[in-house]
Coordinates of C-alpha atoms in Angstrom, one line a residue:
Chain A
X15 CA 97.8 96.8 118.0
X16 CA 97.8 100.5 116.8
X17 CA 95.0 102.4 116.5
X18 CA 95.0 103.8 113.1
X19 CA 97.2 102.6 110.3
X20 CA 99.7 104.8 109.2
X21 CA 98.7 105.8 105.8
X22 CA 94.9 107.1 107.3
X23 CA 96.7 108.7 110.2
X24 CA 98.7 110.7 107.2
X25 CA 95.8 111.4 105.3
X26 CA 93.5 112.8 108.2
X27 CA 96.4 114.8 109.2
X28 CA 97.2 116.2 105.8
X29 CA 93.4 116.8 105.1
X30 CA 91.7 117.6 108.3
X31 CA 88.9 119.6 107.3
X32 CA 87.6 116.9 104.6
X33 CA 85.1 114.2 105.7
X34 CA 86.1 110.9 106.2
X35 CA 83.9 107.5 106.5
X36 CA 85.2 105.6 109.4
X37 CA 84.6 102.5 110.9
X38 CA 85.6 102.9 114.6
X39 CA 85.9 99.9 117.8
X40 CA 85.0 101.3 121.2
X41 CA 85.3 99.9 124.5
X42 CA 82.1 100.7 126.6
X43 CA 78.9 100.5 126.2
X44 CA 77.5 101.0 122.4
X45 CA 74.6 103.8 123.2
X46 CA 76.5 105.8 125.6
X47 CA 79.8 105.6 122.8
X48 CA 77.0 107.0 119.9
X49 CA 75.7 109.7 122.4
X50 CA 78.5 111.1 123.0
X51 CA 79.8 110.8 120.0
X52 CA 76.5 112.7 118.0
X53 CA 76.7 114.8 121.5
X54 CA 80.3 115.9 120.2
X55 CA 79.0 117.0 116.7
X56 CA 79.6 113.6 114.9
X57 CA 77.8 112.2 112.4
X58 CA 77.1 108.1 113.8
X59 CA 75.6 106.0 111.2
X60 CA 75.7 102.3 112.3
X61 CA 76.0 100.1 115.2
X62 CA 78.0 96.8 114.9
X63 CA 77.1 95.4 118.2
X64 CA 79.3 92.2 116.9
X65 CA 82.2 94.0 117.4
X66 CA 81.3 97.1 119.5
X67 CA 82.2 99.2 116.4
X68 CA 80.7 102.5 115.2
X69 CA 80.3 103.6 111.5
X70 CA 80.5 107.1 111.3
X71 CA 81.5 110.0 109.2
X72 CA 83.6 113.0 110.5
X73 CA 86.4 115.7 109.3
X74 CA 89.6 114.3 109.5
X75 CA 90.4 116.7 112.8
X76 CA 87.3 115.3 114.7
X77 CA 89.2 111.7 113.9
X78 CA 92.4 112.4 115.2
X79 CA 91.0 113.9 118.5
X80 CA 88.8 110.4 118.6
X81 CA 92.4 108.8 118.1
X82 CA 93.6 110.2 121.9
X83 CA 90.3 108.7 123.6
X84 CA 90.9 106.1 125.5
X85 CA 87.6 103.9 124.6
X86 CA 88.7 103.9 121.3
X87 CA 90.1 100.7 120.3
X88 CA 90.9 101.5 116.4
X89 CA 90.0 103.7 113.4
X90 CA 89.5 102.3 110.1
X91 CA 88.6 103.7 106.6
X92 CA 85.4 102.2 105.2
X93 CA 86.4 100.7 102.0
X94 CA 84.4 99.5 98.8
X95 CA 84.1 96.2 98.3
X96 CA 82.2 94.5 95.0
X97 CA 80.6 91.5 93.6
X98 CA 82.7 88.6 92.4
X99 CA 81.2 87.0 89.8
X100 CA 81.1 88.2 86.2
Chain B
X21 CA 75.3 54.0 54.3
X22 CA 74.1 56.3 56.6
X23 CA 72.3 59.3 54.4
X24 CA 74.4 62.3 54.3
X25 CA 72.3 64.5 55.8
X26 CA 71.9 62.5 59.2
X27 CA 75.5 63.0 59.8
X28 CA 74.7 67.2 60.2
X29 CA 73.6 67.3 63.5
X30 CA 70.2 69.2 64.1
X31 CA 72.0 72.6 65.7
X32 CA 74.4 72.6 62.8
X33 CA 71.5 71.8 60.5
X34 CA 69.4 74.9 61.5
X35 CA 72.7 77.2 61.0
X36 CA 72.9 75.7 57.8
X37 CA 69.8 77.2 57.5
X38 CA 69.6 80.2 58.6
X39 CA 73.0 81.2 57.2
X40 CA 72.4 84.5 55.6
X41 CA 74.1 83.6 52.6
X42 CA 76.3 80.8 51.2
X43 CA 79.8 82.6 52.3
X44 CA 79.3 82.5 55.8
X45 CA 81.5 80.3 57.4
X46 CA 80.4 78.0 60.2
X47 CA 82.6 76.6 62.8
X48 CA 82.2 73.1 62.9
X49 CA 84.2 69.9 64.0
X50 CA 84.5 67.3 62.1
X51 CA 84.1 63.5 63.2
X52 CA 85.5 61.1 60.6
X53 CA 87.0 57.8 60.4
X54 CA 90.1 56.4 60.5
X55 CA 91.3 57.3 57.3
X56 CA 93.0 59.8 57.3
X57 CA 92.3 60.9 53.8
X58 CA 89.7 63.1 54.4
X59 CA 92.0 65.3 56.8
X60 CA 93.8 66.2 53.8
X61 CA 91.0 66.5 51.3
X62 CA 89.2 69.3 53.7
X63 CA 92.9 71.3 54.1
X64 CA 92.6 72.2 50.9
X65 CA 88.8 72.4 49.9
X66 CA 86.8 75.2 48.6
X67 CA 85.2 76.9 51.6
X68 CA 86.8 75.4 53.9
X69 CA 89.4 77.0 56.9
X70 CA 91.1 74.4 58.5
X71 CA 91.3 75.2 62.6
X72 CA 93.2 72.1 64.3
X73 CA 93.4 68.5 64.0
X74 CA 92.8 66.7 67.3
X75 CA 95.6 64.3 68.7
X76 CA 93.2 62.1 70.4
X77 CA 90.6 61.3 68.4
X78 CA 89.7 61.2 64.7
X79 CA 88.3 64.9 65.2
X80 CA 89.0 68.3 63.3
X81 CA 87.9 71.9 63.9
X82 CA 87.3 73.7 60.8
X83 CA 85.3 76.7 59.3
X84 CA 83.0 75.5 56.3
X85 CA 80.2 77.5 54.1
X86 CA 77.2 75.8 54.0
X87 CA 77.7 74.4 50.6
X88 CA 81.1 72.8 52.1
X89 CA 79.0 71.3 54.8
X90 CA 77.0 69.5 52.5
X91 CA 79.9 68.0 50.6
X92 CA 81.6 67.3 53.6
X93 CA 78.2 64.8 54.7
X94 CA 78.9 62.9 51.4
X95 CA 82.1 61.9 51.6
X96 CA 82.0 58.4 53.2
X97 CA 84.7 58.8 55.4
X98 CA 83.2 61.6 57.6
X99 CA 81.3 60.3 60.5
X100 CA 79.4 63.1 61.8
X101 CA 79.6 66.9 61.8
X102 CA 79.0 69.0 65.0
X103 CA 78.7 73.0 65.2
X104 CA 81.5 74.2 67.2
X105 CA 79.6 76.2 70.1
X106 CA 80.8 77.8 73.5
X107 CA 80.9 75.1 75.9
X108 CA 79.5 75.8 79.8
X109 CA 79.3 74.1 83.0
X110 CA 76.4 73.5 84.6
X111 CA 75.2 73.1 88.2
X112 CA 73.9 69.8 87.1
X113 CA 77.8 69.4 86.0
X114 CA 79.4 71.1 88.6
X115 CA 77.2 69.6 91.5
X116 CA 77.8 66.2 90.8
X117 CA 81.5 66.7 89.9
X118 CA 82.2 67.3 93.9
X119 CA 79.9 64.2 94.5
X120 CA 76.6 66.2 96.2
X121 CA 74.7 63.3 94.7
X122 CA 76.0 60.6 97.2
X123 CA 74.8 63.2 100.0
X124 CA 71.2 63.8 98.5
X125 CA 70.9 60.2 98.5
X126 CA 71.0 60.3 102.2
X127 CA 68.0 62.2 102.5
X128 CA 70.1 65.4 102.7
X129 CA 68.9 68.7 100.9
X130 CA 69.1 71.0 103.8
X131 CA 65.8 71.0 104.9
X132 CA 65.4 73.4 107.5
X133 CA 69.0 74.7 107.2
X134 CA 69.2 78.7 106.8
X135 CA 71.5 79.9 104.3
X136 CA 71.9 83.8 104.2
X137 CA 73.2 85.4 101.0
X138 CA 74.7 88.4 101.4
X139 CA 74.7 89.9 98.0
X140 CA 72.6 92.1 95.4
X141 CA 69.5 91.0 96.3
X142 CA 67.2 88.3 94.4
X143 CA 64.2 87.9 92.1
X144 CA 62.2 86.6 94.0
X145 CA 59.7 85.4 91.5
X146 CA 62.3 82.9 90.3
X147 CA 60.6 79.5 91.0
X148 CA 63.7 78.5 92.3
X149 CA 63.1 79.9 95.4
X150 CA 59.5 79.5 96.3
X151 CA 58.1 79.4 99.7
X152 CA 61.9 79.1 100.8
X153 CA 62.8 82.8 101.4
X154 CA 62.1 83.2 105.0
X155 CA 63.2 86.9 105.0
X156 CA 64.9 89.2 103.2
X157 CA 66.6 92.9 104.4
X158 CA 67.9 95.7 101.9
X159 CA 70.6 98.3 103.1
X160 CA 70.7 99.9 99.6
X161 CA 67.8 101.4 99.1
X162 CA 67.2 100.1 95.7
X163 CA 64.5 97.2 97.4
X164 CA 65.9 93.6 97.6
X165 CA 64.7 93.2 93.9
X166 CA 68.1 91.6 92.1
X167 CA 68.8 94.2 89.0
X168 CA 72.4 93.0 88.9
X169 CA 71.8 89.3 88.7
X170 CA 73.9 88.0 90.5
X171 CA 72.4 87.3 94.4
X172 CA 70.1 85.3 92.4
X173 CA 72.6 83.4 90.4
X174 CA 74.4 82.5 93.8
X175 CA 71.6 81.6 96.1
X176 CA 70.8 79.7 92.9
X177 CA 74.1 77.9 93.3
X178 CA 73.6 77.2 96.8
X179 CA 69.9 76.4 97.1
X180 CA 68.0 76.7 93.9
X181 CA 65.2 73.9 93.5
X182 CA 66.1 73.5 90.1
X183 CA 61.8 74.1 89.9
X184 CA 62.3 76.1 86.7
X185 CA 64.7 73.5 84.8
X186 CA 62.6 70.1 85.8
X187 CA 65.6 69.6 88.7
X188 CA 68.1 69.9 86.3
X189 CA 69.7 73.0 87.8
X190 CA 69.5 72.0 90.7
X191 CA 71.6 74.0 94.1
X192 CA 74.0 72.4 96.1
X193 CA 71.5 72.5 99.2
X194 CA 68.3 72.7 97.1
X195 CA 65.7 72.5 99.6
X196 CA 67.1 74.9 102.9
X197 CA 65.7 78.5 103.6
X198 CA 67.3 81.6 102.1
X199 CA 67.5 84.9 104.1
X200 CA 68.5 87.8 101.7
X201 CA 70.5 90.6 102.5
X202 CA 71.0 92.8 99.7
X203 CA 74.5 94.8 100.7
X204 CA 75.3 95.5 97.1
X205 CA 73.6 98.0 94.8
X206 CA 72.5 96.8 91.5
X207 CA 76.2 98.1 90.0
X208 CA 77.6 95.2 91.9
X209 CA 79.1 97.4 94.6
X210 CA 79.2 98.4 97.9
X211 CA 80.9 99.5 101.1
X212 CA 82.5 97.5 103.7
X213 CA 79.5 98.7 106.1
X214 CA 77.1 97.9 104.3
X215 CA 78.4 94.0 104.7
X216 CA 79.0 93.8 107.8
X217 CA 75.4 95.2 108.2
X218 CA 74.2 92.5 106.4
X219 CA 76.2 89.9 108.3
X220 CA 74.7 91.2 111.4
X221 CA 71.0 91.4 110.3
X222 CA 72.2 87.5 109.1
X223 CA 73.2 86.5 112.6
X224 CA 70.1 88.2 114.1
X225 CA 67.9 86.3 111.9
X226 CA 69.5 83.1 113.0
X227 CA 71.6 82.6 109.7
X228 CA 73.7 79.3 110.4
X229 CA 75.3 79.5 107.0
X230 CA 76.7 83.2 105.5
X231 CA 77.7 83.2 101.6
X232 CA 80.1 86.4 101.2
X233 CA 80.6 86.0 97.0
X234 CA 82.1 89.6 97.3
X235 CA 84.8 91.6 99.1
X236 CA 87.4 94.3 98.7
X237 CA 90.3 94.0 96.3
X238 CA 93.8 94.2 97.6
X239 CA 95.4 92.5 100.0
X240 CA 94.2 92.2 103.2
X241 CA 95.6 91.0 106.7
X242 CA 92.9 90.5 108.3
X243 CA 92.5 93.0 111.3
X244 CA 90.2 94.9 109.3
X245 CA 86.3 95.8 110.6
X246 CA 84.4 93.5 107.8
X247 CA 87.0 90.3 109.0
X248 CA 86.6 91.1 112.3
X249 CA 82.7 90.8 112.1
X250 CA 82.3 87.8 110.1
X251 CA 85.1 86.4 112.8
X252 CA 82.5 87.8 115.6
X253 CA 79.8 85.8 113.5
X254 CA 82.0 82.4 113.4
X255 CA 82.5 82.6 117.1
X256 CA 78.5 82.7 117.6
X257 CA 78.7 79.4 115.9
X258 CA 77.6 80.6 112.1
X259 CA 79.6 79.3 109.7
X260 CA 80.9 81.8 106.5
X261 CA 82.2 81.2 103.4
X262 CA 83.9 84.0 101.2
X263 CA 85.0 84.4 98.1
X264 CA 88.6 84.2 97.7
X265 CA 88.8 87.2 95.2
X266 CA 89.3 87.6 91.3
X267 CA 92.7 89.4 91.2
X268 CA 94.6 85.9 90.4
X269 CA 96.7 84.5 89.7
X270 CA 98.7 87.3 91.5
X271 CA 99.9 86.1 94.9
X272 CA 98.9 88.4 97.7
X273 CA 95.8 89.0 96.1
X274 CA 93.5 87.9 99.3
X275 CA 91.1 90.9 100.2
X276 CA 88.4 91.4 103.1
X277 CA 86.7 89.1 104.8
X278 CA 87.8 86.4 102.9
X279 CA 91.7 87.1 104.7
X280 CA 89.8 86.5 108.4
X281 CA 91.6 83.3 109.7
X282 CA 88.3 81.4 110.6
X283 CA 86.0 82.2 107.4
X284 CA 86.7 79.7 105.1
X285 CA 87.9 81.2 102.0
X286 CA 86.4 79.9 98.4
X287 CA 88.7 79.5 95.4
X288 CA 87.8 78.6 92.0
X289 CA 88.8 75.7 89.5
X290 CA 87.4 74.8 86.0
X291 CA 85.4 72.0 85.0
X292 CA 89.4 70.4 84.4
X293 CA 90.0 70.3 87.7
X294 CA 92.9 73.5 86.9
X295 CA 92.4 76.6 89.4
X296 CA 91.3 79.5 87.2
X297 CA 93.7 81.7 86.1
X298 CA 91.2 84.9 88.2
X299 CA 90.9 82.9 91.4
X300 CA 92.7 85.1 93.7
X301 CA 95.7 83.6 95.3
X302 CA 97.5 83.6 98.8
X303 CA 99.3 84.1 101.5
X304 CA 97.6 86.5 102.9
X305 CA 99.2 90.1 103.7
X306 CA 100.5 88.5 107.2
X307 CA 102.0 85.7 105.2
X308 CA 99.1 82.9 106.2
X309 CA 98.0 80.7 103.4
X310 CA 94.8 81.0 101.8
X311 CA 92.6 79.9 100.4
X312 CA 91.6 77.1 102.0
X313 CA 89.3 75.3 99.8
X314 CA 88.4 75.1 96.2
X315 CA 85.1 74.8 94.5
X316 CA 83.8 74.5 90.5
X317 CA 83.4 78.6 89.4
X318 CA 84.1 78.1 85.7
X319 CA 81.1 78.9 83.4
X320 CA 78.6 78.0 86.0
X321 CA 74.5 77.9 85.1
X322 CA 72.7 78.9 87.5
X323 CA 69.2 81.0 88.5
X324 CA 69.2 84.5 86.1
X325 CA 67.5 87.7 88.2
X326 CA 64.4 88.5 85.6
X327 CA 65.5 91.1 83.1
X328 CA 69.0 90.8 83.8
X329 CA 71.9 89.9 82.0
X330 CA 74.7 88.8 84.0
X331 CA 77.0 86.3 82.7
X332 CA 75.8 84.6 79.3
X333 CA 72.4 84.4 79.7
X334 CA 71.2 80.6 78.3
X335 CA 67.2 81.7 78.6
X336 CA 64.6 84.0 81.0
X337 CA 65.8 81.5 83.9
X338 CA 69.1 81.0 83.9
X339 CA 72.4 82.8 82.7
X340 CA 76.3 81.3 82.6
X341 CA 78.6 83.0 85.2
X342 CA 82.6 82.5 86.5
X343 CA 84.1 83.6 89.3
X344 CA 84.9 83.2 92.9
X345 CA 81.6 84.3 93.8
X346 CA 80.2 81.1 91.7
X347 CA 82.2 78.6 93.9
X348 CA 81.4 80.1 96.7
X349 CA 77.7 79.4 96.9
X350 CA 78.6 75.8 96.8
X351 CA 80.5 75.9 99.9
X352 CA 77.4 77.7 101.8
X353 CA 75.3 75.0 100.4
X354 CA 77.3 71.9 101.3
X355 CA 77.9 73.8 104.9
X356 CA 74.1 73.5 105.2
X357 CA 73.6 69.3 103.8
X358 CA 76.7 69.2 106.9
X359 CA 74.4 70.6 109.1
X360 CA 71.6 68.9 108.4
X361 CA 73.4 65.9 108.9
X362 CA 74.8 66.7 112.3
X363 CA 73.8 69.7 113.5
X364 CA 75.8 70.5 116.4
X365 CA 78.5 70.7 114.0
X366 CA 81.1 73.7 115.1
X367 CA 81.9 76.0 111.8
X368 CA 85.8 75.0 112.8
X369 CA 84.5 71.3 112.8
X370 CA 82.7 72.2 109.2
X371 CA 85.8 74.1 108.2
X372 CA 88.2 71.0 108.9
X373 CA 86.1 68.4 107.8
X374 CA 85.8 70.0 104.1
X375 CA 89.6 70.8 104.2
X376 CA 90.9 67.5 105.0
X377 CA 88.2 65.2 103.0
X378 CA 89.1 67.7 100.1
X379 CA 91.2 66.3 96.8
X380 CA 94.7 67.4 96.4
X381 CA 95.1 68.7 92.7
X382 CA 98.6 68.8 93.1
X383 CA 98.9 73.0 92.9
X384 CA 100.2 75.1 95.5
X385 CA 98.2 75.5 98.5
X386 CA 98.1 79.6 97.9
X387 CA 96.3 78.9 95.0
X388 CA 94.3 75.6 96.0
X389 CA 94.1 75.6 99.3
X390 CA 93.9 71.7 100.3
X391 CA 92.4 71.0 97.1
X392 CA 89.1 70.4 95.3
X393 CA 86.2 69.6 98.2
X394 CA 84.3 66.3 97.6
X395 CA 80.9 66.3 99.2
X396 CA 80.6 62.8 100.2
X397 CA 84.5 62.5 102.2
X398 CA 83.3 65.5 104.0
X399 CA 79.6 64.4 104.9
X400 CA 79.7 60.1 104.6
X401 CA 81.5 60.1 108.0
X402 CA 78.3 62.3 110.0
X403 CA 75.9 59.7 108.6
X404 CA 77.7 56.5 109.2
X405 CA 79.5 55.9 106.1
X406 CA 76.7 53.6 104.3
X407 CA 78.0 52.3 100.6
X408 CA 76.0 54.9 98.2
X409 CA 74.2 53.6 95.4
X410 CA 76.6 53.9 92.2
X411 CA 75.9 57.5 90.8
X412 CA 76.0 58.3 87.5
X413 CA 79.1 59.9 85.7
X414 CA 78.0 63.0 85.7
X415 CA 77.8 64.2 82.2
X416 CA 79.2 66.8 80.6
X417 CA 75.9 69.3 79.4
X418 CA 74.6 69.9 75.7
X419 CA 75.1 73.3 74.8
X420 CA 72.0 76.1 76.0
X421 CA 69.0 75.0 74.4
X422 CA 70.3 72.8 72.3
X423 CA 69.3 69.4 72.1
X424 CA 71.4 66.9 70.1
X425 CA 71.3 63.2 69.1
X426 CA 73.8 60.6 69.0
X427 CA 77.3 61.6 71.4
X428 CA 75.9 64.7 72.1
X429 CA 77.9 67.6 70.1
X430 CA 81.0 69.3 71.5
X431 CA 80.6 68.1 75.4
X432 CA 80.3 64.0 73.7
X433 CA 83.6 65.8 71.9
X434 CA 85.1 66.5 75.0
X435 CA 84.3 63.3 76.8
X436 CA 85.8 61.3 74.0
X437 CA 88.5 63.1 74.0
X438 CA 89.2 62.9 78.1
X439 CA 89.0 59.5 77.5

């Protein structure tokens, strides 16, 4: 499995100085991963101990250096999602 | 002979009356004999627009002044006259249409059973809900108070007492506990986080049912975060249910979570048994077919959030909504009368159970999934099977507020007309 879909990969590289809100999957422990990570300037928001994932908000240069970590399992956009009822 | 103002039912009687002048045309539908004389006296009668003749019965849609009306009732050969109103489903329709009924009369109403909806919030004033919300957690910052309307109209769905109606909208599961996490803002929206917040706050609080009525719009494979958490969840032995999404009836319109493999993904069919025409359809973007199940999410009544106005609201307690997100809530609540019955039950056990007991409507599995549930296939089994006492056709509900003698108005219509 790839680490970060093509079309994000693009976007972080052609905009690396905007801020992006990422959902990331680590290997490792959880509190040591968000340590590190706030250690490193980044901006963690959530825990997802369900899947060991991260939510956290970073320029799209801090995301591509996550990309060559090896804990990091994958990088995903947070997306909207909505109500379906009307 | 009957006298001509008994055959103006009492609805169409009070819009008689408060016409605002003698020109305003009223839809009605005309019941008349056999003859057929009178279809061609009202084609061409003063005030009258002539909508449709009915094949099936001795029935006619037309638009009539008040005056019209009146000489309509005279003529011997009509047999009643109806106001054409908007026709809804209730949960007291919709319910009893997948055969919940037969389960209830086991005992079954998911005592115990804790159903987390994962929504907008609720009102939790609704007497629908008393002393049954064990907990309730909002990420929004808005306070779990429903201002959209519709958490409350699907917890509702899924466990409302019907305490408000005298039972008579009545929840799938209407005596289990609700946990409320309120992931969407008032707006309706959210972010992907903010759900799979909610679903872990579920888990935590020992949720053994998650309603999802909500996701993201385009197609999905899912190896996305929100799919992967709910298929976390599943693996801890919770059980979810998703929406399957209202971008149908394009194909390839499954979003997240409702694309993870294990949730079991929620379409939507009308009170006709058709899928509706928004009820997202498969495969998913990896080609697997979804979804897997369908429920009633046509016009359904359920619980209305206190000064809300979701849907069509039919008074201060309850408002008409469709959607995915309406048959959804049904799932959750069946999930938790399956649990109460057995509850070791494994949410793959729960998942195959519902699919195979379901009832083929004969449309393709991308857009039914196996079909239609029925209640009683899926639960009988767990509890032995016993021959259920005969239940009663479920009937087809007067219009909101509306109270009207004889075959009832346009849902009598209808039924005659099924026939």
């Amino acid at each position: 499995m790839t680490k970060i879909a093509a079309d994000l990969r693009q976007a972080l590289r052609t905009n690396p100085d905007d801020s992006y809100d990422l959902i990331i999957r680590v290997e490792g422990d959880l509190a040591e991963r968000t340590a590190d990570l706030r250690a490193a300037g980044i901006d963690v928001k959530r825990q997802f101990k369900l899947t060991n994932s991260l939510q956290i908000r970073c320029s799209g240069a801090e995301a591509l250096r996550l990309t060559r970590a090896g804990w990091l399992v994958r990088v995903d956009s947070n997306k909207p999602v909505r109500a379906f009822g009307r | 002979m009957e006298p001509p103002e008994n055959k103006i039912v009492k609805t169409l009687m009070r819009s008689i009356e408060r016409a605002p002048d003698e020109h305003t045309q009223i839809p009605v539908i005309l019941h008349y004999s056999v003859s057929q004389r009178v279809m061609r006296y009202t084609e061409y009668m003063p005030g009258v627009r002539f909508g449709r003749r009915y094949r099936l019965g001795p029935f006619s849609q037309l638009d009539a002044t008040p005056e019209a009306i009146r000489i309509l009732a005279a003529n011997p050969d009509v047999v009643r006259i109806y106001q054409d109103m908007p026709v809804h489903v209730f949960v007291d329709y919709s319910v009893p249409h997948i055969r919940v009924p037969y389960v209830w009369q086991q005992h079954l109403y998911g005592d115990g059973v804790r159903i987390a909806i994962v929504d907008t919030g609720i009102d939790q004033s609704h007497p629908d809900f008393q002393g049954r919300i064990l907990n309730t957690h909002d990420i929004t910052g808005e306070t779990v108070q429903d201002g959209c309307g519709h958490g409350t109209h699907c917890a509702g769905i899924a466990a409302g007492s019907g305490a408000a109606s005298k039972g008579k909208y009545r929840g799938v599961a209407p005596r289990a506990s609700l946990l409320i996490a309120k992931v969407l803002r008032n707006d309706g929206s959210g972010m992907m986080s903010d759900v799979m917040e909610g679903v872990e706050w579920a888990v935590d609080q020992g949720a053994q049912v998650i309603s999802l009525s909500l996701g993201e719009a385009c197609s999905s494979d899912g190896n996305d975060p929100l799919s992967e958490l709910c298929e976390a969840a599943i693996q801890r032995g919770v059980v979810i249910v998703s929406a399957a999404g209202n971008e149908g009836p394009m194909s390839y319109s499954i979003g997240s979570p409702a694309a993870a493999p294990s949730i079991i993904t929620v379409g939507a069919s009308s009170d006709l048994d058709r899928i509706a025409e928004f009820s997202s359809r498969g495969p998913t973007a990896d080609g697997r077919v979804k979804p897997d199940i369908t429920f009633p999410g046509v016009d359904i009544i359920s619980a209305r959030a206190q000064g809300t106005s979701m849907g069509t609201p039919v008074n201060a307690y309850y408002t008409s909504a469709s959607g995915t997100s309406m048959a959804t809530p049904h799932a959750a609540g069946l999930c938790a009368l399956m649990l109460q019955a057995s509850p070791t039950l494994k949410p793959s056990e729960i998942k195959e159970r519902l699919m195979s007991s379901a009832r083929d409507l004969s449309f393709a599995p991308n857009a039914q999934g196996k079909g239609l549930v029925d209640a009683w296939a899926a639960v009988g089994p767990l509890v032995g099977n016993p021959t259920p006492s005969p239940m009663p056709e479920p009937e087809l509900p007067e219009p909101p507020g509306e109270a009207v003698p004889g075959m009832g108005c346009i849902p009598g219509l209808i039924k005659y007309l099924l026939k």
